[in-house]
mmCIF file of N, CA and C in Angstrom:
data_model
loop_
_atom_site.group_PDB
_atom_site.id
_atom_site.type_symbol
_atom_site.label_atom_id
_atom_site.label_comp_id
_atom_site.label_asym_id
_atom_site.label_seq_id
_atom_site.Cartn_x
_atom_site.Cartn_y
_atom_site.Cartn_z
ATOM 1 N N MET A 18 -12.814 0.291 2.931
ATOM 2 C CA MET A 18 -12.890 1.689 3.302
ATOM 3 C C MET A 18 -13.131 1.833 4.810
ATOM 4 N N LEU A 19 -13.995 0.978 5.363
ATOM 5 C CA LEU A 19 -14.263 1.054 6.798
ATOM 6 C C LEU A 19 -13.024 0.710 7.619
ATOM 7 N N VAL A 20 -12.235 -0.228 7.133
ATOM 8 C CA VAL A 20 -10.995 -0.570 7.837
ATOM 9 C C VAL A 20 -10.063 0.629 7.852
ATOM 10 N N ALA A 21 -9.937 1.312 6.706
ATOM 11 C CA ALA A 21 -9.058 2.478 6.619
ATOM 12 C C ALA A 21 -9.549 3.608 7.521
ATOM 13 N N LEU A 22 -10.849 3.788 7.612
ATOM 14 C CA LEU A 22 -11.383 4.856 8.453
ATOM 15 C C LEU A 22 -11.150 4.589 9.938
ATOM 16 N N ARG A 23 -11.144 3.324 10.310
ATOM 17 C CA ARG A 23 -10.966 2.972 11.720
ATOM 18 C C ARG A 23 -9.499 2.816 12.105
ATOM 19 N N ASN A 24 -8.594 2.917 11.138
ATOM 20 C CA ASN A 24 -7.178 2.714 11.392
ATOM 21 C C ASN A 24 -6.497 4.065 11.641
ATOM 22 N N PRO A 25 -5.951 4.298 12.818
ATOM 23 C CA PRO A 25 -5.328 5.589 13.103
ATOM 24 C C PRO A 25 -4.075 5.845 12.274
ATOM 25 N N LYS A 26 -3.427 4.790 11.779
ATOM 26 C CA LYS A 26 -2.238 4.986 10.955
ATOM 27 C C LYS A 26 -2.584 5.690 9.648
ATOM 28 N N VAL A 27 -3.766 5.448 9.126
ATOM 29 C CA VAL A 27 -4.187 6.113 7.893
ATOM 30 C C VAL A 27 -4.326 7.614 8.141
ATOM 31 N N ALA A 28 -4.931 7.978 9.248
ATOM 32 C CA ALA A 28 -5.081 9.400 9.580
ATOM 33 C C ALA A 28 -3.726 10.059 9.778
ATOM 34 N N VAL A 29 -2.823 9.381 10.461
ATOM 35 C CA VAL A 29 -1.484 9.938 10.679
ATOM 36 C C VAL A 29 -0.766 10.102 9.338
ATOM 37 N N PHE A 30 -0.909 9.126 8.456
ATOM 38 C CA PHE A 30 -0.294 9.220 7.137
ATOM 39 C C PHE A 30 -0.797 10.457 6.395
ATOM 40 N N PHE A 31 -2.110 10.637 6.358
ATOM 41 C CA PHE A 31 -2.652 11.778 5.622
ATOM 42 C C PHE A 31 -2.302 13.100 6.291
ATOM 43 N N LEU A 32 -2.268 13.127 7.604
ATOM 44 C CA LEU A 32 -1.881 14.356 8.299
ATOM 45 C C LEU A 32 -0.418 14.704 8.033
ATOM 46 N N ALA A 33 0.414 13.717 7.807
ATOM 47 C CA ALA A 33 1.824 13.966 7.519
ATOM 48 C C ALA A 33 2.071 14.202 6.033
ATOM 49 N N PHE A 34 1.288 13.559 5.170
ATOM 50 C CA PHE A 34 1.552 13.565 3.737
ATOM 51 C C PHE A 34 0.891 14.718 2.982
ATOM 52 N N LEU A 35 -0.378 14.942 3.218
ATOM 53 C CA LEU A 35 -1.117 15.923 2.419
ATOM 54 C C LEU A 35 -0.718 17.384 2.639
ATOM 55 N N PRO A 36 -0.398 17.824 3.850
ATOM 56 C CA PRO A 36 -0.110 19.254 4.023
ATOM 57 C C PRO A 36 1.045 19.788 3.177
ATOM 58 N N GLN A 37 1.962 18.952 2.755
ATOM 59 C CA GLN A 37 3.062 19.446 1.931
ATOM 60 C C GLN A 37 2.607 19.890 0.551
ATOM 61 N N PHE A 38 1.389 19.537 0.157
ATOM 62 C CA PHE A 38 0.863 19.932 -1.145
ATOM 63 C C PHE A 38 -0.070 21.129 -1.058
ATOM 64 N N VAL A 39 -0.228 21.696 0.111
ATOM 65 C CA VAL A 39 -1.115 22.843 0.308
ATOM 66 C C VAL A 39 -0.327 24.130 0.072
ATOM 67 N N GLU A 40 -0.881 24.999 -0.750
ATOM 68 C CA GLU A 40 -0.289 26.319 -1.007
ATOM 69 C C GLU A 40 -0.945 27.315 -0.051
ATOM 70 N N PRO A 41 -0.189 27.869 0.909
ATOM 71 C CA PRO A 41 -0.788 28.719 1.937
ATOM 72 C C PRO A 41 -1.445 29.996 1.406
ATOM 73 N N GLY A 42 -0.979 30.574 0.328
ATOM 74 C CA GLY A 42 -1.520 31.851 -0.117
ATOM 75 C C GLY A 42 -2.678 31.757 -1.086
ATOM 76 N N THR A 43 -3.121 30.561 -1.425
ATOM 77 C CA THR A 43 -4.179 30.421 -2.429
ATOM 78 C C THR A 43 -5.505 30.037 -1.772
ATOM 79 N N ASP A 44 -6.272 29.191 -2.438
ATOM 80 C CA ASP A 44 -7.610 28.802 -1.963
ATOM 81 C C ASP A 44 -7.599 28.406 -0.489
ATOM 82 N N PRO A 45 -8.787 28.287 0.101
ATOM 83 C CA PRO A 45 -8.844 27.843 1.501
ATOM 84 C C PRO A 45 -8.138 26.502 1.687
ATOM 85 N N VAL A 46 -7.422 26.386 2.772
ATOM 86 C CA VAL A 46 -6.623 25.194 3.046
ATOM 87 C C VAL A 46 -7.510 23.949 3.103
ATOM 88 N N LEU A 47 -8.667 24.055 3.740
ATOM 89 C CA LEU A 47 -9.557 22.902 3.846
ATOM 90 C C LEU A 47 -9.983 22.406 2.464
ATOM 91 N N ALA A 48 -10.286 23.325 1.550
ATOM 92 C CA ALA A 48 -10.686 22.933 0.196
ATOM 93 C C ALA A 48 -9.544 22.223 -0.514
ATOM 94 N N GLN A 49 -8.323 22.695 -0.327
ATOM 95 C CA GLN A 49 -7.166 22.043 -0.941
ATOM 96 C C GLN A 49 -6.963 20.638 -0.379
ATOM 97 N N LEU A 50 -7.085 20.508 0.939
ATOM 98 C CA LEU A 50 -6.924 19.191 1.557
ATOM 99 C C LEU A 50 -8.004 18.223 1.079
ATOM 100 N N LEU A 51 -9.234 18.708 0.974
ATOM 101 C CA LEU A 51 -10.321 17.854 0.483
ATOM 102 C C LEU A 51 -10.077 17.433 -0.964
ATOM 103 N N LEU A 52 -9.619 18.364 -1.792
ATOM 104 C CA LEU A 52 -9.340 18.043 -3.189
ATOM 105 C C LEU A 52 -8.252 16.981 -3.293
ATOM 106 N N HIS A 53 -7.180 17.158 -2.549
ATOM 107 C CA HIS A 53 -6.097 16.180 -2.596
ATOM 108 C C HIS A 53 -6.548 14.822 -2.054
ATOM 109 N N GLY A 54 -7.335 14.826 -1.012
ATOM 110 C CA GLY A 54 -7.859 13.572 -0.480
ATOM 111 C C GLY A 54 -8.762 12.862 -1.476
ATOM 112 N N LEU A 55 -9.622 13.629 -2.145
ATOM 113 C CA LEU A 55 -10.504 13.033 -3.155
ATOM 114 C C LEU A 55 -9.721 12.506 -4.348
ATOM 115 N N LEU A 56 -8.682 13.234 -4.747
ATOM 116 C CA LEU A 56 -7.832 12.753 -5.839
ATOM 117 C C LEU A 56 -7.134 11.446 -5.453
ATOM 118 N N PHE A 57 -6.682 11.359 -4.210
ATOM 119 C CA PHE A 57 -6.049 10.131 -3.731
ATOM 120 C C PHE A 57 -7.038 8.970 -3.794
ATOM 121 N N ILE A 58 -8.257 9.204 -3.354
ATOM 122 C CA ILE A 58 -9.286 8.157 -3.374
ATOM 123 C C ILE A 58 -9.613 7.753 -4.807
ATOM 124 N N ALA A 59 -9.707 8.735 -5.712
ATOM 125 C CA ALA A 59 -10.014 8.435 -7.111
ATOM 126 C C ALA A 59 -8.912 7.585 -7.746
ATOM 127 N N VAL A 60 -7.669 7.955 -7.515
ATOM 128 C CA VAL A 60 -6.558 7.181 -8.080
ATOM 129 C C VAL A 60 -6.543 5.778 -7.481
ATOM 130 N N ALA A 61 -6.748 5.671 -6.179
ATOM 131 C CA ALA A 61 -6.773 4.360 -5.536
ATOM 132 C C ALA A 61 -7.913 3.503 -6.086
ATOM 133 N N GLY A 62 -9.014 4.137 -6.464
ATOM 134 C CA GLY A 62 -10.140 3.409 -7.040
ATOM 135 C C GLY A 62 -9.809 2.762 -8.369
ATOM 136 N N PHE A 63 -8.820 3.301 -9.083
ATOM 137 C CA PHE A 63 -8.390 2.703 -10.345
ATOM 138 C C PHE A 63 -7.222 1.738 -10.164
ATOM 139 N N VAL A 64 -6.376 1.988 -9.173
ATOM 140 C CA VAL A 64 -5.170 1.191 -8.988
ATOM 141 C C VAL A 64 -5.441 -0.070 -8.168
ATOM 142 N N GLU A 65 -6.225 0.031 -7.119
ATOM 143 C CA GLU A 65 -6.404 -1.092 -6.196
ATOM 144 C C GLU A 65 -7.194 -2.275 -6.759
ATOM 145 N N PRO A 66 -8.312 -2.084 -7.464
ATOM 146 C CA PRO A 66 -9.063 -3.263 -7.933
ATOM 147 C C PRO A 66 -8.250 -4.234 -8.785
ATOM 148 N N PRO A 67 -7.443 -3.774 -9.754
ATOM 149 C CA PRO A 67 -6.638 -4.764 -10.488
ATOM 150 C C PRO A 67 -5.663 -5.530 -9.592
ATOM 151 N N ARG A 68 -5.122 -4.860 -8.583
ATOM 152 C CA ARG A 68 -4.212 -5.545 -7.658
ATOM 153 C C ARG A 68 -4.963 -6.600 -6.853
ATOM 154 N N VAL A 69 -6.173 -6.291 -6.432
ATOM 155 C CA VAL A 69 -6.973 -7.251 -5.665
ATOM 156 C C VAL A 69 -7.315 -8.462 -6.522
ATOM 157 N N PHE A 70 -7.727 -8.229 -7.772
ATOM 158 C CA PHE A 70 -8.062 -9.342 -8.660
ATOM 159 C C PHE A 70 -6.835 -10.196 -8.978
ATOM 160 N N ALA A 71 -5.683 -9.558 -9.155
ATOM 161 C CA ALA A 71 -4.446 -10.316 -9.413
ATOM 162 C C ALA A 71 -4.066 -11.150 -8.193
ATOM 163 N N ALA A 72 -4.195 -10.593 -7.016
ATOM 164 C CA ALA A 72 -3.876 -11.345 -5.799
ATOM 165 C C ALA A 72 -4.838 -12.516 -5.610
ATOM 166 N N ASP A 73 -6.109 -12.310 -5.940
ATOM 167 C CA ASP A 73 -7.083 -13.390 -5.843
ATOM 168 C C ASP A 73 -6.731 -14.512 -6.808
ATOM 169 N N ARG A 74 -6.357 -14.129 -8.008
ATOM 170 C CA ARG A 74 -5.987 -15.136 -9.011
ATOM 171 C C ARG A 74 -4.740 -15.905 -8.569
ATOM 172 N N LEU A 75 -3.761 -15.203 -8.021
ATOM 173 C CA LEU A 75 -2.555 -15.847 -7.519
ATOM 174 C C LEU A 75 -2.888 -16.804 -6.366
ATOM 175 N N ALA A 76 -3.747 -16.360 -5.456
ATOM 176 C CA ALA A 76 -4.124 -17.213 -4.321
ATOM 177 C C ALA A 76 -4.839 -18.464 -4.793
ATOM 178 N N ARG A 77 -5.720 -18.325 -5.770
ATOM 179 C CA ARG A 77 -6.417 -19.507 -6.303
ATOM 180 C C ARG A 77 -5.430 -20.465 -6.964
ATOM 181 N N GLY A 78 -4.480 -19.913 -7.700
ATOM 182 C CA GLY A 78 -3.468 -20.756 -8.336
ATOM 183 C C GLY A 78 -2.617 -21.485 -7.330
ATOM 184 N N LEU A 79 -2.255 -20.805 -6.243
ATOM 185 C CA LEU A 79 -1.445 -21.449 -5.210
ATOM 186 C C LEU A 79 -2.236 -22.515 -4.469
ATOM 187 N N ARG A 80 -3.530 -22.300 -4.291
ATOM 188 C CA ARG A 80 -4.364 -23.315 -3.644
ATOM 189 C C ARG A 80 -4.550 -24.533 -4.548
ATOM 190 N N ALA A 81 -4.618 -24.292 -5.859
ATOM 191 C CA ALA A 81 -4.822 -25.386 -6.804
ATOM 192 C C ALA A 81 -3.558 -26.217 -6.992
ATOM 193 N N ALA A 82 -2.394 -25.612 -6.771
ATOM 194 C CA ALA A 82 -1.118 -26.320 -6.935
ATOM 195 C C ALA A 82 -0.352 -26.249 -5.618
ATOM 196 N N PRO A 83 -0.604 -27.177 -4.697
ATOM 197 C CA PRO A 83 0.032 -27.116 -3.373
ATOM 198 C C PRO A 83 1.565 -27.113 -3.417
ATOM 199 N N ARG A 84 2.154 -27.846 -4.366
ATOM 200 C CA ARG A 84 3.624 -27.857 -4.445
ATOM 201 C C ARG A 84 4.159 -26.490 -4.827
ATOM 202 N N LEU A 85 3.487 -25.822 -5.739
ATOM 203 C CA LEU A 85 3.894 -24.469 -6.128
ATOM 204 C C LEU A 85 3.780 -23.531 -4.930
ATOM 205 N N GLY A 86 2.692 -23.660 -4.174
ATOM 206 C CA GLY A 86 2.518 -22.848 -2.971
ATOM 207 C C GLY A 86 3.605 -23.112 -1.949
ATOM 208 N N LEU A 87 4.011 -24.374 -1.829
ATOM 209 C CA LEU A 87 5.079 -24.733 -0.893
ATOM 210 C C LEU A 87 6.395 -24.072 -1.302
ATOM 211 N N TRP A 88 6.736 -24.152 -2.568
ATOM 212 C CA TRP A 88 7.977 -23.529 -3.040
ATOM 213 C C TRP A 88 7.908 -22.016 -2.980
ATOM 214 N N PHE A 89 6.742 -21.477 -3.239
ATOM 215 C CA PHE A 89 6.557 -20.024 -3.136
ATOM 216 C C PHE A 89 6.778 -19.579 -1.691
ATOM 217 N N GLY A 90 6.224 -20.317 -0.753
ATOM 218 C CA GLY A 90 6.416 -20.012 0.663
ATOM 219 C C GLY A 90 7.874 -20.141 1.079
ATOM 220 N N ARG A 91 8.547 -21.169 0.571
ATOM 221 C CA ARG A 91 9.966 -21.338 0.882
ATOM 222 C C ARG A 91 10.801 -20.189 0.318
ATOM 223 N N ALA A 92 10.483 -19.794 -0.906
ATOM 224 C CA ALA A 92 11.235 -18.705 -1.532
ATOM 225 C C ALA A 92 11.059 -17.412 -0.741
ATOM 226 N N LEU A 93 9.830 -17.103 -0.371
ATOM 227 C CA LEU A 93 9.605 -15.890 0.421
ATOM 228 C C LEU A 93 10.196 -16.028 1.816
ATOM 229 N N GLY A 94 10.147 -17.226 2.373
ATOM 230 C CA GLY A 94 10.721 -17.463 3.682
ATOM 231 C C GLY A 94 12.235 -17.306 3.700
ATOM 232 N N THR A 95 12.855 -17.444 2.550
ATOM 233 C CA THR A 95 14.294 -17.220 2.431
ATOM 234 C C THR A 95 14.586 -15.777 2.060
ATOM 235 N N LEU A 96 13.801 -15.242 1.149
ATOM 236 C CA LEU A 96 14.040 -13.895 0.641
ATOM 237 C C LEU A 96 13.851 -12.815 1.709
ATOM 238 N N LEU A 97 12.740 -12.849 2.412
ATOM 239 C CA LEU A 97 12.445 -11.776 3.362
ATOM 240 C C LEU A 97 13.433 -11.715 4.523
ATOM 241 N N PRO A 98 13.773 -12.835 5.189
ATOM 242 C CA PRO A 98 14.811 -12.737 6.227
ATOM 243 C C PRO A 98 16.168 -12.331 5.649
ATOM 244 N N GLY A 99 16.451 -12.770 4.416
ATOM 245 C CA GLY A 99 17.703 -12.375 3.778
ATOM 246 C C GLY A 99 17.776 -10.874 3.562
ATOM 247 N N LEU A 100 16.685 -10.295 3.104
ATOM 248 C CA LEU A 100 16.637 -8.841 2.929
ATOM 249 C C LEU A 100 16.756 -8.123 4.271
ATOM 250 N N GLY A 101 16.120 -8.680 5.291
ATOM 251 C CA GLY A 101 16.230 -8.090 6.627
ATOM 252 C C GLY A 101 17.653 -8.141 7.150
ATOM 253 N N LEU A 102 18.333 -9.260 6.913
ATOM 254 C CA LEU A 102 19.722 -9.398 7.332
ATOM 255 C C LEU A 102 20.618 -8.411 6.577
ATOM 256 N N LYS A 103 20.375 -8.293 5.280
ATOM 257 C CA LYS A 103 21.153 -7.338 4.481
ATOM 258 C C LYS A 103 20.958 -5.918 5.007
ATOM 259 N N LEU A 104 19.723 -5.572 5.322
ATOM 260 C CA LEU A 104 19.435 -4.244 5.864
ATOM 261 C C LEU A 104 20.094 -4.054 7.225
ATOM 262 N N ALA A 105 20.052 -5.073 8.057
ATOM 263 C CA ALA A 105 20.659 -4.963 9.393
ATOM 264 C C ALA A 105 22.172 -4.804 9.313
ATOM 265 N N LEU A 106 22.799 -5.403 8.311
ATOM 266 C CA LEU A 106 24.255 -5.345 8.191
ATOM 267 C C LEU A 106 24.744 -4.164 7.351
ATOM 268 N N SER A 107 23.820 -3.461 6.703
ATOM 269 C CA SER A 107 24.239 -2.340 5.846
ATOM 270 C C SER A 107 24.622 -1.126 6.692
ATOM 271 N N ARG A 108 25.504 -0.342 6.133
ATOM 272 C CA ARG A 108 25.924 0.904 6.779
ATOM 273 C C ARG A 108 25.488 2.052 5.896
ATOM 274 N N GLN A 109 25.085 3.130 6.531
ATOM 275 C CA GLN A 109 24.626 4.272 5.719
ATOM 276 C C GLN A 109 25.758 5.157 5.383
#
């Protein structure tokens, strides 16, 4: 949470994202923004912990099996530049 508070990209994201959900003719705008922000935090509180535990489990597995980690790194090392190349060569 402290990292997110100190990161200006998070503030820019919320300043760009949340106002589209504000209804100008209803409750005070600040109350609506606070409600949406709290809802975002509540949902993240349920979604993020399982992802963190899964990533921890994956990291432990990769540390326990160095060959698997090596192949995993090779696969990602091929996949990500390949996707970047595909994106660079694509036309809209």
